[in-house]
Short mmCIF file of C-alpha atoms in Angstrom, two decimals:
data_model
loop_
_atom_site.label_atom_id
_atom_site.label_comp_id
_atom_site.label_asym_id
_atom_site.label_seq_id
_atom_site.Cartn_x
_atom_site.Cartn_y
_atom_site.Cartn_z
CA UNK A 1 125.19 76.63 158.40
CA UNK A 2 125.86 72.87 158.82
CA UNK A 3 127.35 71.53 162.17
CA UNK A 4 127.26 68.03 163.81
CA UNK A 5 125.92 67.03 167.26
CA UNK A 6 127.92 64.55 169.14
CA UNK A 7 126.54 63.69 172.65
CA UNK A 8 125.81 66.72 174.11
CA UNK A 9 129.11 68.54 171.77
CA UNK A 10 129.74 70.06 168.38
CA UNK A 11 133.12 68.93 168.26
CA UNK A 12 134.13 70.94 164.96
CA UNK A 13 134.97 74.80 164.23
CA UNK A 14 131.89 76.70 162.70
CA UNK A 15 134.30 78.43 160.51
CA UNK A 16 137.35 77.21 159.26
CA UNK A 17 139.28 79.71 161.63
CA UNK A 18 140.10 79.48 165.11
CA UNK A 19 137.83 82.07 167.56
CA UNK A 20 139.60 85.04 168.94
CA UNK A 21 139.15 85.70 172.99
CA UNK A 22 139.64 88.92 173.36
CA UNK A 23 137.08 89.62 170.02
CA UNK A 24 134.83 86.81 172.41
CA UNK A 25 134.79 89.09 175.49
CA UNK A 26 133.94 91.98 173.67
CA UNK A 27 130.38 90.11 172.41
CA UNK A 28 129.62 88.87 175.73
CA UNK A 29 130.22 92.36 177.26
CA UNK A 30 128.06 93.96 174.55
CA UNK A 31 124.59 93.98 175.54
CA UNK A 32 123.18 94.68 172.23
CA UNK A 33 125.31 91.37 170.55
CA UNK A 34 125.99 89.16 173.21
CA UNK A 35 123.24 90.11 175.65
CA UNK A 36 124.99 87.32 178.38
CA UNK A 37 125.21 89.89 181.27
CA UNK A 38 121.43 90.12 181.17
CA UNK A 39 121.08 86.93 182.64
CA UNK A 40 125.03 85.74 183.55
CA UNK A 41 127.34 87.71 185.82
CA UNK A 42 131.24 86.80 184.86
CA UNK A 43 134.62 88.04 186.05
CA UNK A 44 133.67 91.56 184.36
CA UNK A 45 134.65 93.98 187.26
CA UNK A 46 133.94 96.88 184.85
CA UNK A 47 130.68 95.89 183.74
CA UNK A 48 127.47 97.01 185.90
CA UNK A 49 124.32 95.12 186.43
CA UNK A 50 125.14 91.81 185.62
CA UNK A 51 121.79 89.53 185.69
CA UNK A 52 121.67 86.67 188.31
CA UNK A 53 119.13 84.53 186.37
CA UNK A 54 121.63 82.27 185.20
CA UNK A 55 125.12 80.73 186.69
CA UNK A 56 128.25 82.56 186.28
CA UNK A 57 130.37 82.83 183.60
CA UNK A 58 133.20 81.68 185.74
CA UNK A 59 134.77 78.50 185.51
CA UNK A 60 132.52 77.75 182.45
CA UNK A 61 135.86 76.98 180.71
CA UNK A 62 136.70 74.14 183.58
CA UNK A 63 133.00 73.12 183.59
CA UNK A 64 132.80 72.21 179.86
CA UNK A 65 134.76 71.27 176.75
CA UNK A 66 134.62 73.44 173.59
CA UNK A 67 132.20 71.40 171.91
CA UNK A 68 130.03 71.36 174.59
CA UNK A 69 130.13 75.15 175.02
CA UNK A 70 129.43 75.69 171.32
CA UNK A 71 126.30 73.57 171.30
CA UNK A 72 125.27 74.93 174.67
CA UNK A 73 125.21 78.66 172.26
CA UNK A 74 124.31 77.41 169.50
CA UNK A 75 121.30 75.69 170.28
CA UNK A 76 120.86 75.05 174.54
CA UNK A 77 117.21 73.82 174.02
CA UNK A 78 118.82 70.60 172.18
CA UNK A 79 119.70 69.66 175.82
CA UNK A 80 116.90 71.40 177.79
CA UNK A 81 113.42 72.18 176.02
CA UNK A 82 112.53 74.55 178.39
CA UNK A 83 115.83 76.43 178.81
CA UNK A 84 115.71 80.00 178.70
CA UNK A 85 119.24 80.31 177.00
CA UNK A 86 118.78 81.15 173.69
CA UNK A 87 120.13 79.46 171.15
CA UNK A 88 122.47 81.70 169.42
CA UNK A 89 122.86 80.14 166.08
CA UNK A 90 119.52 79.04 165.27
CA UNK A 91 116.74 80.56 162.80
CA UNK A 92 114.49 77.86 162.37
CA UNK A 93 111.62 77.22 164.74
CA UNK A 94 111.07 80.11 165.62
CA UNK A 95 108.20 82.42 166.22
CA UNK A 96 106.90 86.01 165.33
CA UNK A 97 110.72 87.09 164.43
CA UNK A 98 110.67 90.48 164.27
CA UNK A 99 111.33 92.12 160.35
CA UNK A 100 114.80 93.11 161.65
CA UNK A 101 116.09 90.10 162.45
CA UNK A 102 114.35 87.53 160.12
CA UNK A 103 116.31 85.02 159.04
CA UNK A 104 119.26 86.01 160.98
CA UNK A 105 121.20 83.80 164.14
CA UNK A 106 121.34 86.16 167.03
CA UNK A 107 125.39 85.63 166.33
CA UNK A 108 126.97 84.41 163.18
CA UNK A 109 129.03 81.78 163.03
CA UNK A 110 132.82 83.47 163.35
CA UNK A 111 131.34 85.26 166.76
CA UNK A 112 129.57 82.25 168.00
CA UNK A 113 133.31 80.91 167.46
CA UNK A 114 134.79 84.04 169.52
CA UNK A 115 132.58 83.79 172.51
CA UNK A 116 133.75 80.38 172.70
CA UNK A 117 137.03 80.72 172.57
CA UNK A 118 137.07 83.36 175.29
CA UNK A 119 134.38 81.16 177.18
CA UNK A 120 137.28 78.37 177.43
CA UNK A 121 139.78 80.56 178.74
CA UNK A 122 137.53 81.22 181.55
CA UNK A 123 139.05 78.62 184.29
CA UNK A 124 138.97 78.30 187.50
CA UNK A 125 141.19 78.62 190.83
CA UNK A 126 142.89 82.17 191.43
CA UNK A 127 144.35 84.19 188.25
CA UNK A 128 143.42 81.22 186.05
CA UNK A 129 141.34 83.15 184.00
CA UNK A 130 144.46 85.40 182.92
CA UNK A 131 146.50 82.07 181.68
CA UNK A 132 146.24 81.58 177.82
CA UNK B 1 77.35 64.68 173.11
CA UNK B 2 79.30 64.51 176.85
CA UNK B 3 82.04 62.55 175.22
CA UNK B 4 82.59 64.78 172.20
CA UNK B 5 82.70 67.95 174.75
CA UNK B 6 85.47 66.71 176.61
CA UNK B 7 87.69 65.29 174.16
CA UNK B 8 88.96 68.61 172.82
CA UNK B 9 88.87 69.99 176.14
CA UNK B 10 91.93 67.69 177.18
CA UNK B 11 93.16 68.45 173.88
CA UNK B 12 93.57 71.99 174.57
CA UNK B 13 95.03 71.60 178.66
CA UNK B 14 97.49 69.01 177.02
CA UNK B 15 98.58 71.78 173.97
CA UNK B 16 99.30 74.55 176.82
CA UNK B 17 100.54 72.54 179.03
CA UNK B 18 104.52 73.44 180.60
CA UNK B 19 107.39 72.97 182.36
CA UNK B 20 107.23 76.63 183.68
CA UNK B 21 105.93 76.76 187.35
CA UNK B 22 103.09 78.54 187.74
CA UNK B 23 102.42 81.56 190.59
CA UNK B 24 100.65 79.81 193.78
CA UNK B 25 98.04 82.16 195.43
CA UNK B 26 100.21 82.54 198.57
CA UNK B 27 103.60 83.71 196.37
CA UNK B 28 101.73 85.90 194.02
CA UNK B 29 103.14 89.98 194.04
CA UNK B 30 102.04 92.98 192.42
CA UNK B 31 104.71 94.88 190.51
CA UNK B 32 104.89 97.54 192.82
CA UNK B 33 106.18 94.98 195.25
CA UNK B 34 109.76 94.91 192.90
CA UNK B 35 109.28 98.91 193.03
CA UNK B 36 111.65 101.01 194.78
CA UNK B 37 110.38 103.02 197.94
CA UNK B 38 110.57 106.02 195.66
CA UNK B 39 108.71 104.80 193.10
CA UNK B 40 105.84 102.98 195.93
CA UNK B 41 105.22 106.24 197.19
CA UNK B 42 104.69 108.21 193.73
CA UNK B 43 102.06 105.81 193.45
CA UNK B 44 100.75 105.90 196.85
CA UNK B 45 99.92 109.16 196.84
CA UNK B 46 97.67 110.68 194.48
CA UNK B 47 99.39 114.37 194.40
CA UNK B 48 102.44 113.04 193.39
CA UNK B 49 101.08 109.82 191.26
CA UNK B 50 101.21 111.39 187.34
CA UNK B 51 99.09 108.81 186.24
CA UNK B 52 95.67 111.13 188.33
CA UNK B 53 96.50 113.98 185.20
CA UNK B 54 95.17 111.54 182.97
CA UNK B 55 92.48 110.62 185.37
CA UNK B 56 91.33 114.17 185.69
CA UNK B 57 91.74 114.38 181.78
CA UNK B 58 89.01 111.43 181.60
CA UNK B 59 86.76 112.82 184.12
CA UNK B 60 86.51 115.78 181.70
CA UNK B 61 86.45 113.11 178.87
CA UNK B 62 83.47 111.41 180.29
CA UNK B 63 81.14 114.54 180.54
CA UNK B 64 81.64 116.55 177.19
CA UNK B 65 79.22 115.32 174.44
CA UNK B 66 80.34 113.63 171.29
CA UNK B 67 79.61 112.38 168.03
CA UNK B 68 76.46 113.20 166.00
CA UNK B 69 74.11 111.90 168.91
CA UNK B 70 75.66 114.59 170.71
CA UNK B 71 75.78 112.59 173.55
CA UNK B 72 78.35 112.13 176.54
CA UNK B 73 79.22 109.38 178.44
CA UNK B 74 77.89 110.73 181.41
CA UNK B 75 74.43 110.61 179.72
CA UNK B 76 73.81 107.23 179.55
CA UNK B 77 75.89 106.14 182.63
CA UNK B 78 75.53 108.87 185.12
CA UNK B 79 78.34 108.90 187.56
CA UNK B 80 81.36 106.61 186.89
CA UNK B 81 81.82 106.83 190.53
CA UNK B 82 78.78 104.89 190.68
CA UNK B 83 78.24 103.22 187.02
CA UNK B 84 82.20 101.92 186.77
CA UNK B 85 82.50 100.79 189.79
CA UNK B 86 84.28 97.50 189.14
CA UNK B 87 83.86 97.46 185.50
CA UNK B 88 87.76 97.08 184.95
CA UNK B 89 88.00 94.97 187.70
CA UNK B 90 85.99 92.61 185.52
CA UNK B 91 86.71 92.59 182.09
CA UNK B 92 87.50 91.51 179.43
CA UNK B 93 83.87 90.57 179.18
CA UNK B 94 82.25 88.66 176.33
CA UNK B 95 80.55 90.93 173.82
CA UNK B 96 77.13 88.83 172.58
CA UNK B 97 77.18 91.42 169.60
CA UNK B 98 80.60 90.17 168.00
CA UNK B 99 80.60 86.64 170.05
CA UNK B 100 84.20 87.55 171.00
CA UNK B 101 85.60 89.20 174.03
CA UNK B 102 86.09 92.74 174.38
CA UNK B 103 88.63 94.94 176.76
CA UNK B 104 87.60 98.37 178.56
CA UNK B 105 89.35 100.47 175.58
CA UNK B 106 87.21 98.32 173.16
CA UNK B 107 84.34 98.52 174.84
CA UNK B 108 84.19 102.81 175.38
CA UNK B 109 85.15 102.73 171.00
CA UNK B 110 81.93 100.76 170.92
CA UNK B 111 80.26 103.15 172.71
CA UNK B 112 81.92 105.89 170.86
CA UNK B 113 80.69 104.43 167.35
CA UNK B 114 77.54 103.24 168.21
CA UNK B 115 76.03 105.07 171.03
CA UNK B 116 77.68 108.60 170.53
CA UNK B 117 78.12 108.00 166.49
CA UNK B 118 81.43 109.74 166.82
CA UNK B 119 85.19 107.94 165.63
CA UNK B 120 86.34 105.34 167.55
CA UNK B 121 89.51 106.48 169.38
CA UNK B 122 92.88 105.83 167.92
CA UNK B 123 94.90 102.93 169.99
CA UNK B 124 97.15 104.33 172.64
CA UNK B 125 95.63 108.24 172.22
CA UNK B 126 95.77 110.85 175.27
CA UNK B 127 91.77 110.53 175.02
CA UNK B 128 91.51 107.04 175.01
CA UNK B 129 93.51 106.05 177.82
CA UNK B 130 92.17 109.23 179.87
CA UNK B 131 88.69 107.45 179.47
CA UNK B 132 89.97 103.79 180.44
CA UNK B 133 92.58 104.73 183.64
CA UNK B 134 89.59 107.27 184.98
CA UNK B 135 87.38 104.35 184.54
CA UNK B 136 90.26 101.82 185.79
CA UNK B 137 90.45 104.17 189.02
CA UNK B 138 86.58 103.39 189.66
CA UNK B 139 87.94 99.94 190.47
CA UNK B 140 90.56 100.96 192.57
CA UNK B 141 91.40 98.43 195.76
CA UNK B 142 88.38 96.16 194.39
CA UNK B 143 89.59 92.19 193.70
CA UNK B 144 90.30 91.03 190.14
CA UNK B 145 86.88 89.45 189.33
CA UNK B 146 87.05 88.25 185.33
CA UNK B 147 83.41 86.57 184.85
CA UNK B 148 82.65 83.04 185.52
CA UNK B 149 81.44 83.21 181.84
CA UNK B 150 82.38 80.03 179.77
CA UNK B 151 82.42 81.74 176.39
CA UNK B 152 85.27 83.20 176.86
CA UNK B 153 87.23 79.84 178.08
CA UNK B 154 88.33 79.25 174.75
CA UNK B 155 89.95 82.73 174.32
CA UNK B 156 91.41 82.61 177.57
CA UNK B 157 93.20 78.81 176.89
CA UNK B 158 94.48 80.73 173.71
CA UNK B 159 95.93 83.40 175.53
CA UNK B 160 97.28 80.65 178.18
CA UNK B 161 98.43 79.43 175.08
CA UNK B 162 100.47 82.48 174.31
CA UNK B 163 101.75 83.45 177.33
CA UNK B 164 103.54 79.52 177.26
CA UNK B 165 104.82 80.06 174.02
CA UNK B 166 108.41 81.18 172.50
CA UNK B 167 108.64 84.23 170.40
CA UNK B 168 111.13 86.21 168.85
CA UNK B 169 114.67 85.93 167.98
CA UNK B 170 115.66 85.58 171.20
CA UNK B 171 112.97 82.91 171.97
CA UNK B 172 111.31 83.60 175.26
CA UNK B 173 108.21 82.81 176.48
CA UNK B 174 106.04 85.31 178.94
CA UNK B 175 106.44 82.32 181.31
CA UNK B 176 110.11 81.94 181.20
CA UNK B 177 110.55 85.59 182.79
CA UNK B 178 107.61 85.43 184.80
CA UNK B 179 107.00 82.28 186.02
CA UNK B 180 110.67 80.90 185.87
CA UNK B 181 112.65 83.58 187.29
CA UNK B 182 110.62 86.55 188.90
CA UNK B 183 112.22 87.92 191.45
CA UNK B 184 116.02 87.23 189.69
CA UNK B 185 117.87 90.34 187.98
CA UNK B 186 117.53 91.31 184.13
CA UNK B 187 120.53 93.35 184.17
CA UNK B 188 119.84 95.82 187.05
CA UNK B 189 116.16 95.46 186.60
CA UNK B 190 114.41 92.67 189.16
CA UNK B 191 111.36 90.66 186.95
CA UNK B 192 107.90 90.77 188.51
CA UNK B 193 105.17 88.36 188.35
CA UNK B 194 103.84 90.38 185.30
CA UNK B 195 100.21 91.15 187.20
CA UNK B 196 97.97 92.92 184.82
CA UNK B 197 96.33 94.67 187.98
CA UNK B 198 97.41 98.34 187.69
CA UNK B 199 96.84 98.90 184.14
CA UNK B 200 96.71 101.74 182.87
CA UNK B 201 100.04 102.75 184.31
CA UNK B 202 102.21 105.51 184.60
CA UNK B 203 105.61 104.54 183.16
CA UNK B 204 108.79 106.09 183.86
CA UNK B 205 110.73 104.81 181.14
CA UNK B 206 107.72 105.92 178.56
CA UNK B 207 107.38 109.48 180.84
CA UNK B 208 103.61 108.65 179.74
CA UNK B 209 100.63 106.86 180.69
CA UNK B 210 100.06 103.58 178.50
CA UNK B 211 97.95 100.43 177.79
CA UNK B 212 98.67 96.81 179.14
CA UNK B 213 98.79 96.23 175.48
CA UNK B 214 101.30 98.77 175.28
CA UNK B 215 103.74 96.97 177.59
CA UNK B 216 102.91 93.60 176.10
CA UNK B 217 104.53 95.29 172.85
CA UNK B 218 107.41 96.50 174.63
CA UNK B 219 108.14 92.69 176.00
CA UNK B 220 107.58 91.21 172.40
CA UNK B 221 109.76 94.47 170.89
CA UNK B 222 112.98 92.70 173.83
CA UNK B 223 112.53 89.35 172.59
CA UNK B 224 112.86 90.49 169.11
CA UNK B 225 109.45 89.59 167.76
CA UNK B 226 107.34 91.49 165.76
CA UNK B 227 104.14 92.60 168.43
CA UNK B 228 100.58 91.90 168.21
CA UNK B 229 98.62 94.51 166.50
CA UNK B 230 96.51 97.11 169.56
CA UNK B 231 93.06 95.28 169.86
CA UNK B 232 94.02 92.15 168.05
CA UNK B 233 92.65 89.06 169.38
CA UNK B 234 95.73 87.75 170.27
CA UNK B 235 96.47 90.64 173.02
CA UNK B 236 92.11 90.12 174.20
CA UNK B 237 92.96 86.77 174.75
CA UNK B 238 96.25 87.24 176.43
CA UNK B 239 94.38 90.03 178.49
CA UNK B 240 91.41 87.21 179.43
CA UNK B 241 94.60 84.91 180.73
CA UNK B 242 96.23 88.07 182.84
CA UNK B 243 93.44 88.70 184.40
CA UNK B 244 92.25 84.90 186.04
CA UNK B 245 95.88 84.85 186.50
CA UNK B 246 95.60 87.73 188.63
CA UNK B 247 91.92 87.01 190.16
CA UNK B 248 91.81 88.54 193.81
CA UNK B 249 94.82 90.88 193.61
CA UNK B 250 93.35 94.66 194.27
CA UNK B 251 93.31 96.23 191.43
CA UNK B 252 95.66 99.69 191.79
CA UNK B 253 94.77 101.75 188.57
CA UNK B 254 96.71 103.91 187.67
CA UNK B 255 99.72 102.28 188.89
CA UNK B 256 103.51 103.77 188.39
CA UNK B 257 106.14 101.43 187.10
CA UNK B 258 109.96 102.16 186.67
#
């Protein structure tokens, strides 16, 4: 699972393939995979109980590059200790992991590469979101 | 000899020490604050609050002998309404016998084994926690008190210790809930201060009465961590923290939770 850290960016693909969105919105939807409406709310009219304990999804496409939205999953704590994002891509360092998921990244690298690419599509200003 | 005493003392504050903002007195809120009215008033009142069956199944508890002594509770201690009377309010305590600290549900299997010389009580059983919420409910409205006992300052650093640290898959610390972002929205459920001051409770999600320890499983079970064992000295010491952490909130045993 080798990537590179540039600034505050992982400029390169995970996999050699390019994410798919609409596979992306499903994991971040999916509170079992993606888990993100626990603590983000999003343009996700459908979806119920979205947690306020971190910003919106919206805009995050405007807001950051790709790079910088795949290290922000992959491993947030590189930029902020004490975040409570976790870092999606990441089985070192960590404690007490349950049996389960030992050894596993909460998403492997192809989804991590999903959410992102729906992630970027998420722009501001009305309707924006819709564009390709 | 001074010296030598504090050195590992700043050791220790500098080892636990965070970026998580910790509770002031004047902010601090039980759970039953986040609580909906509903769910306030099923506690409120002790005809509808589920957690008095298991009361009334520890009253019985507490007078029918056990054990080869053949001996109740009641025998030694008389009336609980008398003899508990801020017992939970207070401990953990520190147990001289096994120089480490010891919870309520530890403390009546101690009795059990060697005062009654009956089993000790499985973990999480209908008898066991009838015994420690009827004996909770003795403390009812008193303050959090946990001893001004510095034996158990170590334990209760370690369990500061724990509450601070990351766990699981998903890498959360207690603090990063609790401390961070009480008050916000998990999904649809608002995050308390995580006040150890109603234990037992009554939980609606469980449909049963459990443990503090019980709850502390369910937390480590979200985060994707493999939970402390029931009576390990991990969950003593995180207990020891909960409860300075909580000193002068009225204890509300047995508290309902959603």
């Amino acid at each position: 699972m080798p990537f590179e850290v540039v600034g505050d960016a992982i400029p390169a693909s995970l996999t050699a393939e390019k994410g798919d969105p609409a596979r992306g919105r499903a994991i971040v939807v999916d509170r079992q995979k993606g888990l993100c409406l626990l603590c983000h709310s999003g343009p996700f009219p459908e979806q119920r109980f979205q947690g306020d304990i971190a910003p919106s999804l919206e805009g995050a496409g405007s807001r950051w590059s790709e790079g910088q939205l795949r290290l922000r999953l992959v491993d947030a704590t590189r930029l902020n200790p004490d975040t409570s994002m976790p870092s999606y891509y990441k089985i070192d360092g960590l404690n007490r992991v349950a049996p389960a998921f030992r050894g596993k990244p909460i998403l492997d690298a192809a989804q991590i590469e999903d959410v992102m690419a729906y992630l970027a599509t998420l722009r501001d200003g009305p309707g924006a979101q819709e564009k390709p | 000899m001074r010296a030598l005493w504090i050195l590992p003392g700043c050791a220790m504050l500098l080892a636990v020490t965070s970026a998580h903002a910790e509770i002031a007195a004047h902010e601090r809120k039980s759970g039953a604050e986040f609580m909906s009215p509903q769910t306030q008033a099923m506690q409120a009142d002790d005809a509808s609050n589920p957690g008095m069956l298991a009361v009334l199944d520890g009253e019985a508890a507490w007078n029918e002998k056990a054990g080869a002594a053949n001996k109740a509770c009641a025998d030694c201690h008389g009336a609980a309404e008398q003899s508990m009377k801020g017992v939970s309010a207070r401990y953990p305590a520190f147990n001289a016998a096994t120089s480490q600290p010891i919870d309520v549900a530890g403390q009546v299997n101690q009795c059990r084994t060697g005062r009654q010389q009956a089993q000790p009580l499985r973990a999480e059983s209908r008898e066991l926690l009838a015994l420690t919420t009827y004996i909770g409910l003795q403390s009812r409205g008193m303050s959090v008190a946990p001893p001004d006992d510095e034996r158990l300052t170590p334990f209760r650093e370690r369990g500061k210790a724990l509450f601070n640290q990351r766990l699981g898959q998903l890498n959360f610390s207690c603090a990063h809930c609790h401390e961070d972002n009480w008050g916000r929205k998990l999904g649809s459920a608002p995050i308390p201060q995580a006040h150890a001051n109603a234990y037992p409770i009554y939980r609606l999600e469980w449909q049963d009465v459990g443990s503090l320890q019980r709850r502390l499983r369910n937390c480590m079970s979200g985060v994707r961590a493999a939970p402390y064992s029931y009576g390990s000295i991990e969950f003593i010491e995180l207990e020891l923290f909960l409860a300075e952490r909580a000193r002068g909130m009225a204890v509300e045993t047995p508290g309902v939770r959603p």
